[in-house]
Amino acid sequence: MIISLFAGILFFLFPTLVGRTFVRMWNKKKSLSFPFVSYFISGSLLTYLVTVITYYIAQLAGIKIGFEYLFAGIIGILSFIFIPANFVIEKYDLKIKEYILPTLASFATAALTTLLWRIKSPYPLNWDIYEHQTLTTNILHGKFSFFSSQVTDTFGFNGYSTIFHSLLAASQTFFHIQIFDYWNSVSMVHLWLVCLASYLMAKEITGSRAVGYISMLLGGLIFDSTISFTNLFLIPQTFTALLFIFLFTQLIKTLKTGKSQPLIFIALGSIFLLLNHYIVGTVAVFFYLGTYLYFRFKNFLTPKINRKHAMLIGIILSATAIVISGIIPLESLNKGEGEAFVLSFADKWNTLRQTYGLLPLFFVPIGIYTIAKRKTELTLYTLDIALALGAMVLLQLPYVMKFFVLDKYFFNVIIAIGMYTILKQIRNFALRYISYFILIFTLIFIFVLNSANWKQILIYKNTQSHIAESEIKAAAFLKEEYSNSNALLISDPSTQYILETLSNVNTQGGAYMDHPARATLDNISQEQDPNRITDSLFQVKDKVTQDTNTRLFALSGRYFVWQNQSKKNKQDLSFNIWHTADLTLTNKEYINKLVSQSDQFKLVFQNESIAILEVVMSDLDLK
Amino acid sequence: MKKLIQSFAFLLLFIILLGISGLGSIAPTQMSATAGSYQIAPFENGLSIYQNSRGKYYTLSPFNDYELYKDKSRSSFISIEEVENKTFSHNAQKNHIQNITQSFKEYFKNDSDEITFKSNDKTILYTATIRNNHIRIDRSVSFDDNSSPKILGMTISFQGNDFVFDTKGNLFTYLPQDQINIFNSTFGMSLNANLDFLQIALLDKRVFILNPDLAGTIAIKGKPNQIVRINRDAKIIEIEEVVAPKNEKYSTSFDIYLYESPNEALSSL
């Protein structure tokens, strides 16, 4: 467990230590504020660049050594060269004392949030960890590409490069990790950093520590539980947003002190954001570069721009875009999983209420009023970004809620300013502390209701979880017996998804099983003849991994619940059986029949929630 | 002093805004408590035991619960006429504050659930108190028309394709022999159909229910002073007892245990 927790910390630490030496070489003038973000980004890009170049050179040169050994070599060499150098290079003069209290308070907020979140939930609740870990494990087993869809067919399209997974793989290279402990560790550090980034950004924008701390509390305890998942889930989009906030804060802090941000680090930051998530990264880079250019040329721009007119034009354009996006036919975009993620205005309002309660209703107007009254440049600029990103979130397009992952930090600053506008009027020391206590209590209250809502579909026995002990045991069996066999595991999308990650036995697409495979599986439910079932199972093909003659048919409680769904649900990529289900007598009867009536099915494992059958190709297929 | 008054005023404003904000959150409307591999929650027709995503409900309901008269005739607590005329009320749909309270209770503790029905002349409260796989069902009835029943019956419904059996292996529901054979071979038991009577009282006051489409077994245990009867015709288990009022209320209770398998149920109970 300790090794897994340490490996989780290494995800952040390894690139930082590698990058620190690199940054010091490029930035001898020490002009960087918050240099840690540049250390991390530089180290990450260096690691990834070396990995990509090595992989493609090895491919071109036809080098026979497994890429897993080359990757381990890369990580080993980088560690050997760059990490010891940290002890000899010149240090930055950082005012560490200034950050001790916020760092500790961020940790406390993250720990409190995690404790509340994990009540009755023994395993991580981030459904996406399975696909990211599957890709990471594939990298560790020598399957690599710049394109995620070429490493595993769990990724149907390329929304990002494999940089995120390469960094995960780097931290796992030399350790035998427990997957859930590892993900608990990285998620906790991510949440900690989200809280810290929320503090630092708010403090830099407003100059107020109090606003920073309120923003930190909002960053930790407000969980955007639909689509964006900013704080509790570490995934490429949330990681992109976190790094963007650190970069944005670094930029404005540097510019505030009158220094200029070295272009090399602006370029590296932009490249990292883009590689980490093409869509969210593009928007993040737009605002990052926009901020740099605005502040770089503001003396030239400000006299020529009438702020009120610009604001009015912005509002009209945003409103027009929101209206048009709801009218124009976008069927081509609203396909597949995207179809399930077009939220109406009512849905978005309910999402906001579930996430924040009615906090925005009161504190956003107060915050805007205070910003408008004070007319401080940075707070006005923050408001502009919050509104621009907010307008994007309101567009009637699939996935636009993802942009809330960026907006949430700015939105929280506006709310924090609104709250502080009232709090600073409470001049009595004791009463002000009471009001902070009540604020924390309210945020916990909203968080618990939000979590209760989110977790209520995940009930299995006395837990609220995507997975159960019985499935972990089944995965352990598969790993022991079949992980080196190139067998293809077939089940309902959810069972495949979980078992592939935990056992490293390949499946066709995991939770993103393709439509023909779904149709084949659907037909099996109508089929009585074991030979035909066998034939159907051998029709399921993985497009990325080479075909194999061994099929494993995992008949789980989830599989049977999935088979009882409508054809539409079975074809829907966003539909899953989210919780474990145990086998019923009818399910067991089906399994027994299959095994007893045909020698093509061999029962190799069974417990209360899953039976695994090894499938032998029928004579017809062999011919 | 002025500073303190101002501080109090703004503290009050802050508390009001936070209070409204918190209460304005969306609360889950159908929270359920968990017992073993089953869940229990109030619905419009009573307190139901069920499994997530499986669509089969075992319900304690005032539509089936009854009082028994000297001439052995019986009437349900809420009659068909009252159901048709909708002259009863219930609190299955809780108000927003109740939903919030229930959500907090079940998020942290998961120890009870309840529902109240009110008809023209009765108030019936069902309470389920949960400890691991054990649910204690309490029902209290108050009669507003001063009637004083002598015998009251509690019921729990079952499904048409359920295996309903006792400790001796008597199966009291009609099921095809091949289904019984599958049950026997799967669990290593030997159930034998006992279909001589539409209603049969069980001497050891224990009855087991297994639905082929659910995972797990429901075990019902009556008290020594109760009659536990299987009513195959109405697809209900009846738990009947002679009652006496206490503080003008008639309180009765029985126990439900939820097991992974019939073998576990038989060996544990």
PDB file of N, CA, C and O in Angstrom, chain A residues 181-225:
ATOM      1  N   ASP A 181      -5.099   1.741  -4.597  1.00  0.00           N
ATOM      2  CA  ASP A 181      -4.293   2.572  -3.683  1.00  0.00           C
ATOM      3  C   ASP A 181      -3.576   3.659  -4.469  1.00  0.00           C
ATOM      4  O   ASP A 181      -3.486   4.810  -4.024  1.00  0.00           O
ATOM      5  N   TYR A 182      -3.067   3.290  -5.636  1.00  0.00           N
ATOM      6  CA  TYR A 182      -2.355   4.250  -6.470  1.00  0.00           C
ATOM      7  C   TYR A 182      -3.291   5.401  -6.868  1.00  0.00           C
ATOM      8  O   TYR A 182      -2.950   6.578  -6.740  1.00  0.00           O
ATOM      9  N   TRP A 183      -4.490   5.035  -7.325  1.00  0.00           N
ATOM     10  CA  TRP A 183      -5.421   6.075  -7.788  1.00  0.00           C
ATOM     11  C   TRP A 183      -5.975   6.904  -6.640  1.00  0.00           C
ATOM     12  O   TRP A 183      -6.255   8.088  -6.799  1.00  0.00           O
ATOM     13  N   ASN A 184      -6.115   6.286  -5.482  1.00  0.00           N
ATOM     14  CA  ASN A 184      -6.499   7.084  -4.304  1.00  0.00           C
ATOM     15  C   ASN A 184      -5.417   8.112  -4.010  1.00  0.00           C
ATOM     16  O   ASN A 184      -5.713   9.264  -3.668  1.00  0.00           O
ATOM     17  N   SER A 185      -4.170   7.690  -4.158  1.00  0.00           N
ATOM     18  CA  SER A 185      -3.050   8.582  -3.868  1.00  0.00           C
ATOM     19  C   SER A 185      -2.984   9.744  -4.865  1.00  0.00           C
ATOM     20  O   SER A 185      -2.962  10.911  -4.469  1.00  0.00           O
ATOM     21  N   VAL A 186      -2.982   9.450  -6.169  1.00  0.00           N
ATOM     22  CA  VAL A 186      -2.888  10.539  -7.166  1.00  0.00           C
ATOM     23  C   VAL A 186      -4.102  11.464  -7.090  1.00  0.00           C
ATOM     24  O   VAL A 186      -3.969  12.673  -7.251  1.00  0.00           O
ATOM     25  N   SER A 187      -5.265  10.883  -6.806  1.00  0.00           N
ATOM     26  CA  SER A 187      -6.483  11.709  -6.743  1.00  0.00           C
ATOM     27  C   SER A 187      -6.430  12.650  -5.540  1.00  0.00           C
ATOM     28  O   SER A 187      -6.864  13.797  -5.627  1.00  0.00           O
ATOM     29  N   MET A 188      -5.908  12.140  -4.433  1.00  0.00           N
ATOM     30  CA  MET A 188      -5.803  12.975  -3.225  1.00  0.00           C
ATOM     31  C   MET A 188      -4.819  14.123  -3.462  1.00  0.00           C
ATOM     32  O   MET A 188      -5.110  15.279  -3.123  1.00  0.00           O
ATOM     33  N   VAL A 189      -3.679  13.821  -4.083  1.00  0.00           N
ATOM     34  CA  VAL A 189      -2.697  14.894  -4.352  1.00  0.00           C
ATOM     35  C   VAL A 189      -3.291  15.892  -5.353  1.00  0.00           C
ATOM     36  O   VAL A 189      -3.130  17.106  -5.208  1.00  0.00           O
ATOM     37  N   HIS A 190      -4.018  15.368  -6.348  1.00  0.00           N
ATOM     38  CA  HIS A 190      -4.671  16.252  -7.322  1.00  0.00           C
ATOM     39  C   HIS A 190      -5.637  17.209  -6.607  1.00  0.00           C
ATOM     40  O   HIS A 190      -5.612  18.417  -6.853  1.00  0.00           O
ATOM     41  N   LEU A 191      -6.450  16.655  -5.716  1.00  0.00           N
ATOM     42  CA  LEU A 191      -7.423  17.487  -4.992  1.00  0.00           C
ATOM     43  C   LEU A 191      -6.703  18.532  -4.141  1.00  0.00           C
ATOM     44  O   LEU A 191      -7.124  19.691  -4.075  1.00  0.00           O
ATOM     45  N   TRP A 192      -5.636  18.106  -3.520  1.00  0.00           N
ATOM     46  CA  TRP A 192      -4.822  19.021  -2.714  1.00  0.00           C
ATOM     47  C   TRP A 192      -4.333  20.185  -3.590  1.00  0.00           C
ATOM     48  O   TRP A 192      -4.439  21.359  -3.220  1.00  0.00           O
ATOM     49  N   LEU A 193      -3.825  19.843  -4.765  1.00  0.00           N
ATOM     50  CA  LEU A 193      -3.311  20.880  -5.663  1.00  0.00           C
ATOM     51  C   LEU A 193      -4.429  21.765  -6.211  1.00  0.00           C
ATOM     52  O   LEU A 193      -4.231  22.959  -6.441  1.00  0.00           O
ATOM     53  N   VAL A 194      -5.620  21.177  -6.414  1.00  0.00           N
ATOM     54  CA  VAL A 194      -6.766  21.983  -6.861  1.00  0.00           C
ATOM     55  C   VAL A 194      -7.082  23.045  -5.804  1.00  0.00           C
ATOM     56  O   VAL A 194      -7.314  24.216  -6.128  1.00  0.00           O
ATOM     57  N   CYS A 195      -7.072  22.620  -4.535  1.00  0.00           N
ATOM     58  CA  CYS A 195      -7.350  23.568  -3.444  1.00  0.00           C
ATOM     59  C   CYS A 195      -6.273  24.648  -3.404  1.00  0.00           C
ATOM     60  O   CYS A 195      -6.567  25.847  -3.266  1.00  0.00           O
ATOM     61  N   LEU A 196      -5.022  24.232  -3.545  1.00  0.00           N
ATOM     62  CA  LEU A 196      -3.915  25.192  -3.488  1.00  0.00           C
ATOM     63  C   LEU A 196      -3.969  26.155  -4.680  1.00  0.00           C
ATOM     64  O   LEU A 196      -3.796  27.372  -4.507  1.00  0.00           O
ATOM     65  N   ALA A 197      -4.240  25.605  -5.873  1.00  0.00           N
ATOM     66  CA  ALA A 197      -4.330  26.456  -7.070  1.00  0.00           C
ATOM     67  C   ALA A 197      -5.472  27.468  -6.918  1.00  0.00           C
ATOM     68  O   ALA A 197      -5.340  28.628  -7.314  1.00  0.00           O
ATOM     69  N   SER A 198      -6.584  27.013  -6.323  1.00  0.00           N
ATOM     70  CA  SER A 198      -7.726  27.910  -6.114  1.00  0.00           C
ATOM     71  C   SER A 198      -7.321  29.065  -5.204  1.00  0.00           C
ATOM     72  O   SER A 198      -7.672  30.227  -5.455  1.00  0.00           O
ATOM     73  N   TYR A 199      -6.568  28.735  -4.146  1.00  0.00           N
ATOM     74  CA  TYR A 199      -6.104  29.775  -3.224  1.00  0.00           C
ATOM     75  C   TYR A 199      -5.168  30.745  -3.950  1.00  0.00           C
ATOM     76  O   TYR A 199      -5.363  31.961  -3.898  1.00  0.00           O
ATOM     77  N   LEU A 200      -4.156  30.176  -4.605  1.00  0.00           N
ATOM     78  CA  LEU A 200      -3.119  31.021  -5.200  1.00  0.00           C
ATOM     79  C   LEU A 200      -3.690  31.953  -6.261  1.00  0.00           C
ATOM     80  O   LEU A 200      -3.359  33.137  -6.311  1.00  0.00           O
ATOM     81  N   MET A 201      -4.593  31.423  -7.099  1.00  0.00           N
ATOM     82  CA  MET A 201      -5.156  32.259  -8.147  1.00  0.00           C
ATOM     83  C   MET A 201      -6.000  33.386  -7.553  1.00  0.00           C
ATOM     84  O   MET A 201      -5.841  34.558  -7.925  1.00  0.00           O
ATOM     85  N   ALA A 202      -6.869  33.038  -6.606  1.00  0.00           N
ATOM     86  CA  ALA A 202      -7.732  34.058  -6.000  1.00  0.00           C
ATOM     87  C   ALA A 202      -6.903  35.105  -5.275  1.00  0.00           C
ATOM     88  O   ALA A 202      -7.182  36.301  -5.338  1.00  0.00           O
ATOM     89  N   LYS A 203      -5.860  34.653  -4.599  1.00  0.00           N
ATOM     90  CA  LYS A 203      -4.996  35.586  -3.836  1.00  0.00           C
ATOM     91  C   LYS A 203      -4.268  36.525  -4.807  1.00  0.00           C
ATOM     92  O   LYS A 203      -4.178  37.732  -4.554  1.00  0.00           O
ATOM     93  N   GLU A 204      -3.765  35.987  -5.900  1.00  0.00           N
ATOM     94  CA  GLU A 204      -3.045  36.829  -6.863  1.00  0.00           C
ATOM     95  C   GLU A 204      -3.983  37.822  -7.543  1.00  0.00           C
ATOM     96  O   GLU A 204      -3.616  38.956  -7.799  1.00  0.00           O
ATOM     97  N   ILE A 205      -5.194  37.393  -7.810  1.00  0.00           N
ATOM     98  CA  ILE A 205      -6.136  38.274  -8.510  1.00  0.00           C
ATOM     99  C   ILE A 205      -6.629  39.393  -7.595  1.00  0.00           C
ATOM    100  O   ILE A 205      -6.687  40.550  -7.989  1.00  0.00           O
ATOM    101  N   THR A 206      -6.970  39.025  -6.362  1.00  0.00           N
ATOM    102  CA  THR A 206      -7.607  40.010  -5.476  1.00  0.00           C
ATOM    103  C   THR A 206      -6.625  40.624  -4.484  1.00  0.00           C
ATOM    104  O   THR A 206      -6.926  41.659  -3.883  1.00  0.00           O
ATOM    105  N   GLY A 207      -5.507  39.971  -4.270  1.00  0.00           N
ATOM    106  CA  GLY A 207      -4.563  40.444  -3.260  1.00  0.00           C
ATOM    107  C   GLY A 207      -5.034  40.134  -1.851  1.00  0.00           C
ATOM    108  O   GLY A 207      -4.414  40.548  -0.872  1.00  0.00           O
ATOM    109  N   SER A 208      -6.139  39.393  -1.728  1.00  0.00           N
ATOM    110  CA  SER A 208      -6.705  39.123  -0.404  1.00  0.00           C
ATOM    111  C   SER A 208      -6.523  37.645  -0.045  1.00  0.00           C
ATOM    112  O   SER A 208      -6.951  36.756  -0.788  1.00  0.00           O
ATOM    113  N   ARG A 209      -5.891  37.408   1.107  1.00  0.00           N
ATOM    114  CA  ARG A 209      -5.738  36.021   1.565  1.00  0.00           C
ATOM    115  C   ARG A 209      -7.116  35.419   1.881  1.00  0.00           C
ATOM    116  O   ARG A 209      -7.362  34.241   1.612  1.00  0.00           O
ATOM    117  N   ALA A 210      -7.989  36.248   2.458  1.00  0.00           N
ATOM    118  CA  ALA A 210      -9.310  35.741   2.848  1.00  0.00           C
ATOM    119  C   ALA A 210     -10.071  35.224   1.626  1.00  0.00           C
ATOM    120  O   ALA A 210     -10.645  34.128   1.664  1.00  0.00           O
ATOM    121  N   VAL A 211     -10.035  35.997   0.545  1.00  0.00           N
ATOM    122  CA  VAL A 211     -10.705  35.546  -0.691  1.00  0.00           C
ATOM    123  C   VAL A 211     -10.046  34.253  -1.181  1.00  0.00           C
ATOM    124  O   VAL A 211     -10.713  33.323  -1.641  1.00  0.00           O
ATOM    125  N   GLY A 212      -8.716  34.202  -1.027  1.00  0.00           N
ATOM    126  CA  GLY A 212      -7.982  32.988  -1.403  1.00  0.00           C
ATOM    127  C   GLY A 212      -8.472  31.774  -0.626  1.00  0.00           C
ATOM    128  O   GLY A 212      -8.733  30.710  -1.210  1.00  0.00           O
ATOM    129  N   TYR A 213      -8.622  31.941   0.681  1.00  0.00           N
ATOM    130  CA  TYR A 213      -9.061  30.795   1.499  1.00  0.00           C
ATOM    131  C   TYR A 213     -10.501  30.381   1.181  1.00  0.00           C
ATOM    132  O   TYR A 213     -10.825  29.204   1.171  1.00  0.00           O
ATOM    133  N   ILE A 214     -11.359  31.377   0.928  1.00  0.00           N
ATOM    134  CA  ILE A 214     -12.751  31.023   0.569  1.00  0.00           C
ATOM    135  C   ILE A 214     -12.756  30.252  -0.762  1.00  0.00           C
ATOM    136  O   ILE A 214     -13.435  29.238  -0.911  1.00  0.00           O
ATOM    137  N   SER A 215     -11.943  30.749  -1.694  1.00  0.00           N
ATOM    138  CA  SER A 215     -11.855  30.075  -2.990  1.00  0.00           C
ATOM    139  C   SER A 215     -11.309  28.660  -2.816  1.00  0.00           C
ATOM    140  O   SER A 215     -11.752  27.725  -3.493  1.00  0.00           O
ATOM    141  N   MET A 216     -10.364  28.489  -1.900  1.00  0.00           N
ATOM    142  CA  MET A 216      -9.808  27.160  -1.615  1.00  0.00           C
ATOM    143  C   MET A 216     -10.900  26.217  -1.100  1.00  0.00           C
ATOM    144  O   MET A 216     -11.009  25.071  -1.547  1.00  0.00           O
ATOM    145  N   LEU A 217     -11.721  26.722  -0.184  1.00  0.00           N
ATOM    146  CA  LEU A 217     -12.814  25.886   0.347  1.00  0.00           C
ATOM    147  C   LEU A 217     -13.792  25.499  -0.762  1.00  0.00           C
ATOM    148  O   LEU A 217     -14.244  24.352  -0.855  1.00  0.00           O
ATOM    149  N   LEU A 218     -14.104  26.479  -1.626  1.00  0.00           N
ATOM    150  CA  LEU A 218     -15.010  26.192  -2.744  1.00  0.00           C
ATOM    151  C   LEU A 218     -14.364  25.190  -3.700  1.00  0.00           C
ATOM    152  O   LEU A 218     -15.022  24.268  -4.195  1.00  0.00           O
ATOM    153  N   GLY A 219     -13.064  25.350  -3.925  1.00  0.00           N
ATOM    154  CA  GLY A 219     -12.342  24.442  -4.823  1.00  0.00           C
ATOM    155  C   GLY A 219     -12.377  23.010  -4.337  1.00  0.00           C
ATOM    156  O   GLY A 219     -12.478  22.075  -5.125  1.00  0.00           O
ATOM    157  N   GLY A 220     -12.317  22.817  -3.020  1.00  0.00           N
ATOM    158  CA  GLY A 220     -12.306  21.468  -2.466  1.00  0.00           C
ATOM    159  C   GLY A 220     -13.691  20.883  -2.271  1.00  0.00           C
ATOM    160  O   GLY A 220     -13.958  19.737  -2.662  1.00  0.00           O
ATOM    161  N   LEU A 221     -14.587  21.663  -1.674  1.00  0.00           N
ATOM    162  CA  LEU A 221     -15.874  21.099  -1.244  1.00  0.00           C
ATOM    163  C   LEU A 221     -17.003  21.228  -2.267  1.00  0.00           C
ATOM    164  O   LEU A 221     -18.061  20.634  -2.101  1.00  0.00           O
ATOM    165  N   ILE A 222     -16.797  22.027  -3.296  1.00  0.00           N
ATOM    166  CA  ILE A 222     -17.816  22.102  -4.353  1.00  0.00           C
ATOM    167  C   ILE A 222     -17.416  21.114  -5.445  1.00  0.00           C
ATOM    168  O   ILE A 222     -16.392  21.290  -6.102  1.00  0.00           O
ATOM    169  N   PHE A 223     -18.226  20.082  -5.618  1.00  0.00           N
ATOM    170  CA  PHE A 223     -17.916  19.038  -6.606  1.00  0.00           C
ATOM    171  C   PHE A 223     -18.844  19.173  -7.804  1.00  0.00           C
ATOM    172  O   PHE A 223     -20.058  18.987  -7.685  1.00  0.00           O
ATOM    173  N   ASP A 224     -18.280  19.523  -8.939  1.00  0.00           N
ATOM    174  CA  ASP A 224     -19.073  19.634 -10.163  1.00  0.00           C
ATOM    175  C   ASP A 224     -19.266  18.210 -10.694  1.00  0.00           C
ATOM    176  O   ASP A 224     -18.467  17.714 -11.480  1.00  0.00           O
ATOM    177  N   SER A 225     -20.348  17.603 -10.253  1.00  0.00           N
ATOM    178  CA  SER A 225     -20.519  16.155 -10.422  1.00  0.00           C
ATOM    179  C   SER A 225     -21.065  15.737 -11.789  1.00  0.00           C
ATOM    180  O   SER A 225     -21.364  14.574 -12.004  1.00  0.00           O
TER     181      SER A 225
END
